[in-house]
Amino acid sequence: MAENEARLAESRWIARTIILVAERVKADLAHIVVPFDLPVPLARALMVLAEPTPMRDLAEQLGCEPSYITGLADQLEQRGLVIRVPGQDRRVKLLEITPEGSALRDRITDAIASRAIIERRLDDDERAGLVRLLERLLEP
Amino acid sequence: MAENEARLAESRWIARTIILVAERVKADLAHIVVPFDLPVPLARALMVLAEPTPMRDLAEQLGCEPSYITGLADQLEQRGLVIRVPGQDRRVKLLEITPEGSALRDRITDAIASRAIIERRLDDDERAGLVRLLERLLEP
DNA sequence: TATTGTTATACTCTATAACTATA
DNA sequence: TATAGTTATAGAGTATAACAATA
């Protein structure tokens, strides 16, 4: 059917375009982060750390292996952006963002908001639509 | 003003969430691509190569250095997914996707469309909104 | 002289596997 | 025995700098 073919073509276009946009977001983040002298992986971790988070959960949210988080946490701690807090289960360590980390995260998000290709190109209506879409996507 | 503060907070939320969603798209692509036995960088290049593209342009679209494209093109050629075509300016080489490359790209985009977190979670209205947003973002 | 692509090299990012300490 | 984090190591991904060919 022509309708199905059209939808298939649109699906392929969406799929390719999502990859392209994600690519641009990634490149944009790399540029934005330069003046902050912060490696991109640390910046991404900061974005996730809204509240104290077990290291294992952070790995899942970042889509990487738990062993990788150890190095990330070490670097974040050295920079004073995060501290390791023991959990009630004493095997668990939570990463808690420090005031310095929180301040830096805000500066980075502000830079993204003002410079990132996504927001720079959207008017108010489109912005509202983007918020709704992102909310949908974050649902568990 | 409270209104500005609310908008600032929303901007920060958008900025963080965009990073998170891009992260998920990336992780999703990595999973999707496994059964095709294709490294992620090659898959991303395939997504971009709609028509014959100078290697330098591909570098720009992927947000990487031109020297890196040489290796990508080598691997794509070895797999028969792409050929190097000389341009009229004889310094330039265009990468042209082969029928095999095109077929593989369609299979990958179909897998993305059916499995990617983005599309799986959207109903028809949200899907239409997503298309409009992506079109806006692709404008030059 | 400026630009395209290539080569060689080194660095960054991330995974795998074996280990420890708690549970 | 199973789970959270760590360590050491290897591999993938990507940049930098010097180069060759063409403009």
mmCIF file of C-alpha atoms (C1' of nucleotides) in Angstrom:
data_model
loop_
_atom_site.group_PDB
_atom_site.id
_atom_site.type_symbol
_atom_site.label_atom_id
_atom_site.label_comp_id
_atom_site.label_asym_id
_atom_site.label_seq_id
_atom_site.Cartn_x
_atom_site.Cartn_y
_atom_site.Cartn_z
ATOM 1 C CA MET A 1 0.000 0.000 0.000
ATOM 2 C CA ALA A 2 1.138 3.507 -0.782
ATOM 3 C CA GLU A 3 0.316 4.672 2.719
ATOM 4 C CA ASN A 4 2.531 2.100 4.323
ATOM 5 C CA GLU A 5 5.325 2.884 1.903
ATOM 6 C CA ALA A 6 5.080 6.575 2.725
ATOM 7 C CA ARG A 7 5.219 5.795 6.418
ATOM 8 C CA LEU A 8 8.169 3.515 5.901
ATOM 9 C CA ALA A 9 10.015 6.208 3.984
ATOM 10 C CA GLU A 10 9.198 8.705 6.723
ATOM 11 C CA SER A 11 10.412 6.292 9.378
ATOM 12 C CA ARG A 12 13.704 5.918 7.564
ATOM 13 C CA TRP A 13 14.025 9.665 7.266
ATOM 14 C CA ILE A 14 13.283 10.117 10.969
ATOM 15 C CA ALA A 15 15.798 7.440 11.889
ATOM 16 C CA ARG A 16 18.558 8.980 9.814
ATOM 17 C CA THR A 17 17.753 12.495 10.947
ATOM 18 C CA ILE A 18 17.744 11.581 14.616
ATOM 19 C CA ILE A 19 21.238 10.192 14.192
ATOM 20 C CA LEU A 20 22.339 13.387 12.447
ATOM 21 C CA VAL A 21 20.871 15.623 15.134
ATOM 22 C CA ALA A 22 22.404 13.532 17.909
ATOM 23 C CA GLU A 23 25.694 13.887 16.030
ATOM 24 C CA ARG A 24 25.361 17.661 16.031
ATOM 25 C CA VAL A 25 24.449 17.769 19.700
ATOM 26 C CA LYS A 26 27.560 15.755 20.446
ATOM 27 C CA ALA A 27 29.785 18.005 18.333
ATOM 28 C CA ASP A 28 28.202 21.073 19.885
ATOM 29 C CA LEU A 29 28.850 19.802 23.401
ATOM 30 C CA ALA A 30 32.488 19.172 22.526
ATOM 31 C CA HIS A 31 32.874 22.797 21.416
ATOM 32 C CA ILE A 32 30.935 24.255 24.329
ATOM 33 C CA VAL A 33 32.974 22.415 26.897
ATOM 34 C CA VAL A 34 36.379 23.633 25.649
ATOM 35 C CA PRO A 35 36.508 26.897 27.654
ATOM 36 C CA PHE A 36 35.577 24.998 30.817
ATOM 37 C CA ASP A 37 38.618 22.735 30.434
ATOM 38 C CA LEU A 38 36.447 19.719 31.210
ATOM 39 C CA PRO A 39 36.609 16.466 29.216
ATOM 40 C CA VAL A 40 33.319 15.650 27.524
ATOM 41 C CA PRO A 41 32.721 12.412 29.492
ATOM 42 C CA LEU A 42 32.948 14.355 32.759
ATOM 43 C CA ALA A 43 30.517 16.934 31.432
ATOM 44 C CA ARG A 44 28.011 14.246 30.472
ATOM 45 C CA ALA A 45 28.292 12.689 33.922
ATOM 46 C CA LEU A 46 27.646 16.080 35.533
ATOM 47 C CA MET A 47 24.489 16.446 33.439
ATOM 48 C CA VAL A 48 23.105 13.223 34.886
ATOM 49 C CA LEU A 49 24.021 13.769 38.531
ATOM 50 C CA ALA A 50 20.979 15.707 39.697
ATOM 51 C CA GLU A 51 20.879 13.888 43.043
ATOM 52 C CA PRO A 52 23.187 11.379 44.803
ATOM 53 C CA THR A 53 23.402 8.375 42.514
ATOM 54 C CA PRO A 54 24.892 4.896 43.001
ATOM 55 C CA MET A 55 27.794 4.449 40.630
ATOM 56 C CA ARG A 56 26.095 1.486 39.039
ATOM 57 C CA ASP A 57 23.025 3.576 38.221
ATOM 58 C CA LEU A 58 25.182 6.250 36.643
ATOM 59 C CA ALA A 59 26.730 3.601 34.400
ATOM 60 C CA GLU A 60 23.283 2.579 33.255
ATOM 61 C CA GLN A 61 22.164 6.147 32.625
ATOM 62 C CA LEU A 62 25.285 6.857 30.605
ATOM 63 C CA GLY A 63 25.067 3.553 28.763
ATOM 64 C CA CYS A 64 28.560 2.419 29.701
ATOM 65 C CA GLU A 65 30.223 -0.271 31.812
ATOM 66 C CA PRO A 66 30.391 0.127 35.615
ATOM 67 C CA SER A 67 34.175 -0.209 35.617
ATOM 68 C CA TYR A 68 34.419 2.939 33.510
ATOM 69 C CA ILE A 69 32.575 4.934 36.169
ATOM 70 C CA THR A 70 35.406 4.401 38.647
ATOM 71 C CA GLY A 71 37.776 6.490 36.523
ATOM 72 C CA LEU A 72 35.117 9.091 35.862
ATOM 73 C CA ALA A 73 34.378 9.395 39.586
ATOM 74 C CA ASP A 74 38.103 9.670 40.373
ATOM 75 C CA GLN A 75 38.507 12.590 37.988
ATOM 76 C CA LEU A 76 35.327 14.307 39.145
ATOM 77 C CA GLU A 77 36.468 13.972 42.755
ATOM 78 C CA GLN A 78 39.953 15.297 41.979
ATOM 79 C CA ARG A 79 38.318 18.361 40.481
ATOM 80 C CA GLY A 80 36.115 18.785 43.535
ATOM 81 C CA LEU A 81 32.943 18.445 41.490
ATOM 82 C CA VAL A 82 31.651 15.322 43.216
ATOM 83 C CA ILE A 83 32.161 13.305 46.391
ATOM 84 C CA ARG A 84 31.736 9.579 47.034
ATOM 85 C CA VAL A 85 29.179 9.021 49.787
ATOM 86 C CA PRO A 86 28.802 5.543 51.327
ATOM 87 C CA GLY A 87 25.321 4.059 51.032
ATOM 88 C CA GLN A 88 23.416 2.224 53.764
ATOM 89 C CA ASP A 89 24.343 -0.954 51.894
ATOM 90 C CA ARG A 90 28.053 -0.588 52.451
ATOM 91 C CA ARG A 91 28.940 -2.029 49.077
ATOM 92 C CA VAL A 92 27.301 0.955 47.407
ATOM 93 C CA LYS A 93 28.891 4.354 46.879
ATOM 94 C CA LEU A 94 26.766 7.283 45.850
ATOM 95 C CA LEU A 95 28.158 10.118 43.770
ATOM 96 C CA GLU A 96 26.961 13.431 45.155
ATOM 97 C CA ILE A 97 27.528 16.649 43.285
ATOM 98 C CA THR A 98 29.285 19.380 45.304
ATOM 99 C CA PRO A 99 28.317 23.065 45.276
ATOM 100 C CA GLU A 100 31.256 23.625 42.900
ATOM 101 C CA GLY A 101 30.006 20.829 40.673
ATOM 102 C CA SER A 102 26.502 22.194 40.716
ATOM 103 C CA ALA A 103 27.712 25.676 39.817
ATOM 104 C CA LEU A 104 29.801 24.337 36.966
ATOM 105 C CA ARG A 105 26.906 22.267 35.691
ATOM 106 C CA ASP A 106 24.717 25.359 35.603
ATOM 107 C CA ARG A 107 27.342 27.282 33.676
ATOM 108 C CA ILE A 108 27.603 24.481 31.160
ATOM 109 C CA THR A 109 23.856 24.084 30.732
ATOM 110 C CA ASP A 110 23.577 27.839 30.270
ATOM 111 C CA ALA A 111 26.212 27.678 27.554
ATOM 112 C CA ILE A 112 24.372 24.824 25.882
ATOM 113 C CA ALA A 113 21.065 26.650 26.102
ATOM 114 C CA SER A 114 22.467 29.792 24.531
ATOM 115 C CA ARG A 115 24.718 28.201 21.922
ATOM 116 C CA ALA A 116 23.419 24.711 21.126
ATOM 117 C CA ILE A 117 22.072 24.306 17.650
ATOM 118 C CA ILE A 118 18.816 22.947 18.999
ATOM 119 C CA GLU A 119 17.616 25.880 21.023
ATOM 120 C CA ARG A 120 19.125 28.591 18.887
ATOM 121 C CA ARG A 121 16.841 27.616 16.030
ATOM 122 C CA LEU A 122 13.520 27.261 17.786
ATOM 123 C CA ASP A 123 10.842 29.849 18.401
ATOM 124 C CA ASP A 124 8.626 29.762 21.497
ATOM 125 C CA ASP A 125 6.031 27.377 20.073
ATOM 126 C CA GLU A 126 8.638 25.005 18.796
ATOM 127 C CA ARG A 127 10.382 25.216 22.124
ATOM 128 C CA ALA A 128 7.208 24.210 23.928
ATOM 129 C CA GLY A 129 6.788 21.307 21.529
ATOM 130 C CA LEU A 130 10.347 20.246 22.201
ATOM 131 C CA VAL A 131 9.730 20.256 25.953
ATOM 132 C CA ARG A 132 6.643 18.043 25.538
ATOM 133 C CA LEU A 133 8.540 15.638 23.334
ATOM 134 C CA LEU A 134 11.479 15.407 25.707
ATOM 135 C CA GLU A 135 9.114 14.798 28.628
ATOM 136 C CA ARG A 136 7.515 11.945 26.682
ATOM 137 C CA LEU A 137 10.892 10.454 25.924
ATOM 138 C CA LEU A 138 11.996 10.555 29.555
ATOM 139 C CA GLU A 139 9.004 8.576 30.798
ATOM 140 C CA PRO A 140 10.176 5.282 32.271
ATOM 141 C CA MET B 1 11.740 38.589 37.290
ATOM 142 C CA ALA B 2 10.176 35.262 38.108
ATOM 143 C CA GLU B 3 9.335 34.710 34.459
ATOM 144 C CA ASN B 4 12.937 34.971 33.399
ATOM 145 C CA GLU B 5 13.993 32.652 36.172
ATOM 146 C CA ALA B 6 11.448 30.075 35.101
ATOM 147 C CA ARG B 7 12.654 30.313 31.545
ATOM 148 C CA LEU B 8 16.249 29.978 32.671
ATOM 149 C CA ALA B 9 15.382 26.876 34.676
ATOM 150 C CA GLU B 10 13.544 25.451 31.695
ATOM 151 C CA SER B 11 16.500 26.187 29.439
ATOM 152 C CA ARG B 12 18.780 24.322 31.791
ATOM 153 C CA TRP B 13 16.396 21.402 31.888
ATOM 154 C CA ILE B 14 16.169 21.343 28.092
ATOM 155 C CA ALA B 15 19.926 21.481 27.770
ATOM 156 C CA ARG B 16 20.487 18.613 30.180
ATOM 157 C CA THR B 17 17.691 16.545 28.692
ATOM 158 C CA ILE B 18 18.912 16.964 25.146
ATOM 159 C CA ILE B 19 22.267 15.593 26.220
ATOM 160 C CA LEU B 20 20.571 12.647 27.915
ATOM 161 C CA VAL B 21 18.425 11.848 24.894
ATOM 162 C CA ALA B 22 21.391 12.115 22.535
ATOM 163 C CA GLU B 23 23.176 9.718 24.902
ATOM 164 C CA ARG B 24 20.352 7.228 24.612
ATOM 165 C CA VAL B 25 20.219 7.536 20.849
ATOM 166 C CA LYS B 26 23.913 6.782 20.733
ATOM 167 C CA ALA B 27 23.597 3.765 23.041
ATOM 168 C CA ASP B 28 20.616 2.547 21.043
ATOM 169 C CA LEU B 29 22.522 2.782 17.773
ATOM 170 C CA ALA B 30 25.381 0.790 19.277
ATOM 171 C CA HIS B 31 22.976 -2.017 20.176
ATOM 172 C CA ILE B 32 21.090 -1.929 16.890
ATOM 173 C CA VAL B 33 24.238 -2.161 14.837
ATOM 174 C CA VAL B 34 25.598 -5.310 16.542
ATOM 175 C CA PRO B 35 23.786 -7.887 14.355
ATOM 176 C CA PHE B 36 24.972 -6.080 11.213
ATOM 177 C CA ASP B 37 28.606 -6.505 12.267
ATOM 178 C CA LEU B 38 29.279 -2.883 11.374
ATOM 179 C CA PRO B 39 31.286 -0.511 13.582
ATOM 180 C CA VAL B 40 29.236 2.449 14.747
ATOM 181 C CA PRO B 41 31.375 5.068 12.946
ATOM 182 C CA LEU B 42 30.750 3.310 9.637
ATOM 183 C CA ALA B 43 27.030 3.190 10.351
ATOM 184 C CA ARG B 44 26.947 6.923 11.057
ATOM 185 C CA ALA B 45 28.796 7.626 7.831
ATOM 186 C CA LEU B 46 26.276 5.526 5.905
ATOM 187 C CA MET B 47 23.451 7.565 7.409
ATOM 188 C CA VAL B 48 24.930 10.750 6.003
ATOM 189 C CA LEU B 49 25.815 9.496 2.521
ATOM 190 C CA ALA B 50 22.526 10.094 0.742
ATOM 191 C CA GLU B 51 24.271 11.274 -2.442
ATOM 192 C CA PRO B 52 27.909 11.394 -3.596
ATOM 193 C CA THR B 53 29.737 13.566 -1.083
ATOM 194 C CA PRO B 54 33.257 15.020 -1.065
ATOM 195 C CA MET B 55 35.229 13.504 1.770
ATOM 196 C CA ARG B 56 35.792 16.910 3.259
ATOM 197 C CA ASP B 57 32.056 17.566 3.405
ATOM 198 C CA LEU B 58 31.485 14.255 5.116
ATOM 199 C CA ALA B 59 34.020 15.231 7.765
ATOM 200 C CA GLU B 60 32.104 18.416 8.402
ATOM 201 C CA GLN B 61 28.746 16.655 8.580
ATOM 202 C CA LEU B 62 30.119 14.111 11.030
ATOM 203 C CA GLY B 63 31.929 16.764 13.034
ATOM 204 C CA CYS B 64 35.326 15.097 12.781
ATOM 205 C CA GLU B 65 38.718 15.752 11.187
ATOM 206 C CA PRO B 66 39.184 15.142 7.441
ATOM 207 C CA SER B 67 42.110 12.805 8.063
ATOM 208 C CA TYR B 68 39.787 10.483 9.951
ATOM 209 C CA ILE B 69 37.550 10.146 6.894
ATOM 210 C CA THR B 70 40.326 8.424 4.963
ATOM 211 C CA GLY B 71 40.210 5.426 7.286
ATOM 212 C CA LEU B 72 36.425 5.404 7.324
ATOM 213 C CA ALA B 73 36.322 5.454 3.521
ATOM 214 C CA ASP B 74 38.888 2.648 3.344
ATOM 215 C CA GLN B 75 36.771 0.406 5.549
ATOM 216 C CA LEU B 76 33.536 1.279 3.765
ATOM 217 C CA GLU B 77 35.181 0.504 0.427
ATOM 218 C CA GLN B 78 36.601 -2.789 1.673
ATOM 219 C CA ARG B 79 33.093 -3.797 2.648
ATOM 220 C CA GLY B 80 31.755 -2.783 -0.762
ATOM 221 C CA LEU B 81 29.409 -0.217 0.763
ATOM 222 C CA VAL B 82 30.932 2.825 -0.914
ATOM 223 C CA ILE B 83 33.226 3.733 -3.811
ATOM 224 C CA ARG B 84 35.578 6.677 -4.239
ATOM 225 C CA VAL B 85 34.631 8.665 -7.333
ATOM 226 C CA PRO B 86 37.016 11.361 -8.659
ATOM 227 C CA GLY B 87 35.495 14.831 -8.814
ATOM 228 C CA GLN B 88 35.886 17.311 -11.685
ATOM 229 C CA ASP B 89 38.363 19.106 -9.424
ATOM 230 C CA ARG B 90 40.845 16.279 -9.377
ATOM 231 C CA ARG B 91 41.887 16.925 -5.793
ATOM 232 C CA VAL B 92 38.402 15.966 -4.670
ATOM 233 C CA LYS B 93 37.114 12.433 -4.158
ATOM 234 C CA LEU B 94 33.435 11.833 -3.726
ATOM 235 C CA LEU B 95 32.124 8.961 -1.673
ATOM 236 C CA GLU B 96 29.246 7.297 -3.469
ATOM 237 C CA ILE B 97 27.116 4.695 -1.772
ATOM 238 C CA THR B 98 26.824 1.383 -3.658
ATOM 239 C CA PRO B 99 23.598 -0.612 -4.050
ATOM 240 C CA GLU B 100 24.873 -2.891 -1.277
ATOM 241 C CA GLY B 101 25.552 0.136 0.907
ATOM 242 C CA SER B 102 22.139 1.553 0.198
ATOM 243 C CA ALA B 103 20.437 -1.735 1.024
ATOM 244 C CA LEU B 104 22.368 -2.022 4.273
ATOM 245 C CA ARG B 105 21.541 1.540 5.197
ATOM 246 C CA ASP B 106 17.838 0.836 4.690
ATOM 247 C CA ARG B 107 18.025 -2.240 6.895
ATOM 248 C CA ILE B 108 19.730 -0.232 9.604
ATOM 249 C CA THR B 109 17.291 2.665 9.434
ATOM 250 C CA ASP B 110 14.419 0.168 9.585
ATOM 251 C CA ALA B 111 15.937 -1.353 12.700
ATOM 252 C CA ILE B 112 16.332 2.091 14.230
ATOM 253 C CA ALA B 113 12.780 3.038 13.355
ATOM 254 C CA SER B 114 11.338 -0.096 14.928
ATOM 255 C CA ARG B 115 13.604 -0.325 17.962
ATOM 256 C CA ALA B 116 14.956 3.142 18.775
ATOM 257 C CA ILE B 117 13.704 4.556 22.008
ATOM 258 C CA ILE B 118 12.584 7.712 20.269
ATOM 259 C CA GLU B 119 10.048 6.304 17.873
ATOM 260 C CA ARG B 120 8.910 3.442 20.047
ATOM 261 C CA ARG B 121 7.519 5.918 22.560
ATOM 262 C CA LEU B 122 5.681 8.339 20.302
ATOM 263 C CA ASP B 123 2.099 8.230 19.092
ATOM 264 C CA ASP B 124 1.083 9.615 15.686
ATOM 265 C CA ASP B 125 0.653 13.221 16.823
ATOM 266 C CA GLU B 126 3.936 13.240 18.656
ATOM 267 C CA ARG B 127 5.558 11.655 15.651
ATOM 268 C CA ALA B 128 4.282 14.463 13.415
ATOM 269 C CA GLY B 129 5.581 17.006 15.914
ATOM 270 C CA LEU B 130 8.944 15.291 15.896
ATOM 271 C CA VAL B 131 9.114 15.457 12.102
ATOM 272 C CA ARG B 132 8.383 19.204 12.148
ATOM 273 C CA LEU B 133 11.022 19.782 14.802
ATOM 274 C CA LEU B 134 13.655 17.782 12.961
ATOM 275 C CA GLU B 135 12.891 19.664 9.732
ATOM 276 C CA ARG B 136 13.392 22.952 11.575
ATOM 277 C CA LEU B 137 16.673 21.744 12.984
ATOM 278 C CA LEU B 138 17.981 20.671 9.598
ATOM 279 C CA GLU B 139 17.453 24.090 8.038
ATOM 280 C CA PRO B 140 20.776 25.599 7.021
ATOM 281 C "C1'" DT C 1 50.199 29.804 -2.419
ATOM 282 C "C1'" DA C 2 45.953 27.381 -0.836
ATOM 283 C "C1'" DT C 3 43.288 23.196 -0.765
ATOM 284 C "C1'" DT C 4 42.167 17.899 -0.986
ATOM 285 C "C1'" DG C 5 43.210 13.756 0.511
ATOM 286 C "C1'" DT C 6 46.784 10.482 2.723
ATOM 287 C "C1'" DT C 7 50.029 8.651 6.126
ATOM 288 C "C1'" DA C 8 52.066 7.941 10.588
ATOM 289 C "C1'" DT C 9 51.581 8.633 15.131
ATOM 290 C "C1'" DA C 10 49.672 9.571 19.580
ATOM 291 C "C1'" DC C 11 46.048 10.500 22.498
ATOM 292 C "C1'" DT C 12 41.244 9.896 24.398
ATOM 293 C "C1'" DC C 13 37.409 7.055 25.350
ATOM 294 C "C1'" DT C 14 35.513 2.726 26.715
ATOM 295 C "C1'" DA C 15 35.201 -2.437 27.364
ATOM 296 C "C1'" DT C 16 36.854 -6.987 29.358
ATOM 297 C "C1'" DA C 17 38.412 -9.816 32.860
ATOM 298 C "C1'" DA C 18 40.177 -10.763 37.284
ATOM 299 C "C1'" DC C 19 40.003 -9.030 41.994
ATOM 300 C "C1'" DT C 20 38.054 -7.136 46.924
ATOM 301 C "C1'" DA C 21 34.648 -6.241 50.067
ATOM 302 C "C1'" DT C 22 30.401 -6.565 51.541
ATOM 303 C "C1'" DA C 23 25.725 -8.918 51.473
ATOM 304 C "C1'" DT D 1 26.639 -17.398 46.299
ATOM 305 C "C1'" DA D 2 25.615 -12.830 44.280
ATOM 306 C "C1'" DT D 3 26.398 -7.888 43.927
ATOM 307 C "C1'" DA D 4 29.095 -3.032 44.078
ATOM 308 C "C1'" DG D 5 33.048 -1.106 43.146
ATOM 309 C "C1'" DT D 6 38.174 -1.325 41.739
ATOM 310 C "C1'" DT D 7 42.327 -2.399 39.032
ATOM 311 C "C1'" DA D 8 45.032 -3.531 35.022
ATOM 312 C "C1'" DT D 9 44.992 -4.055 30.422
ATOM 313 C "C1'" DA D 10 43.565 -3.998 25.721
ATOM 314 C "C1'" DG D 11 40.948 -2.147 22.018
ATOM 315 C "C1'" DA D 12 38.145 1.188 19.554
ATOM 316 C "C1'" DG D 13 37.660 5.934 18.149
ATOM 317 C "C1'" DT D 14 39.604 10.197 16.871
ATOM 318 C "C1'" DA D 15 43.004 14.145 16.516
ATOM 319 C "C1'" DT D 16 47.591 16.208 15.128
ATOM 320 C "C1'" DA D 17 51.185 17.089 12.132
ATOM 321 C "C1'" DA D 18 53.853 16.401 8.086
ATOM 322 C "C1'" DC D 19 53.238 15.122 3.291
ATOM 323 C "C1'" DA D 20 51.845 14.573 -1.912
ATOM 324 C "C1'" DA D 21 49.016 16.040 -5.623
ATOM 325 C "C1'" DT D 22 46.283 19.369 -7.748
ATOM 326 C "C1'" DA D 23 44.457 24.078 -8.207
#
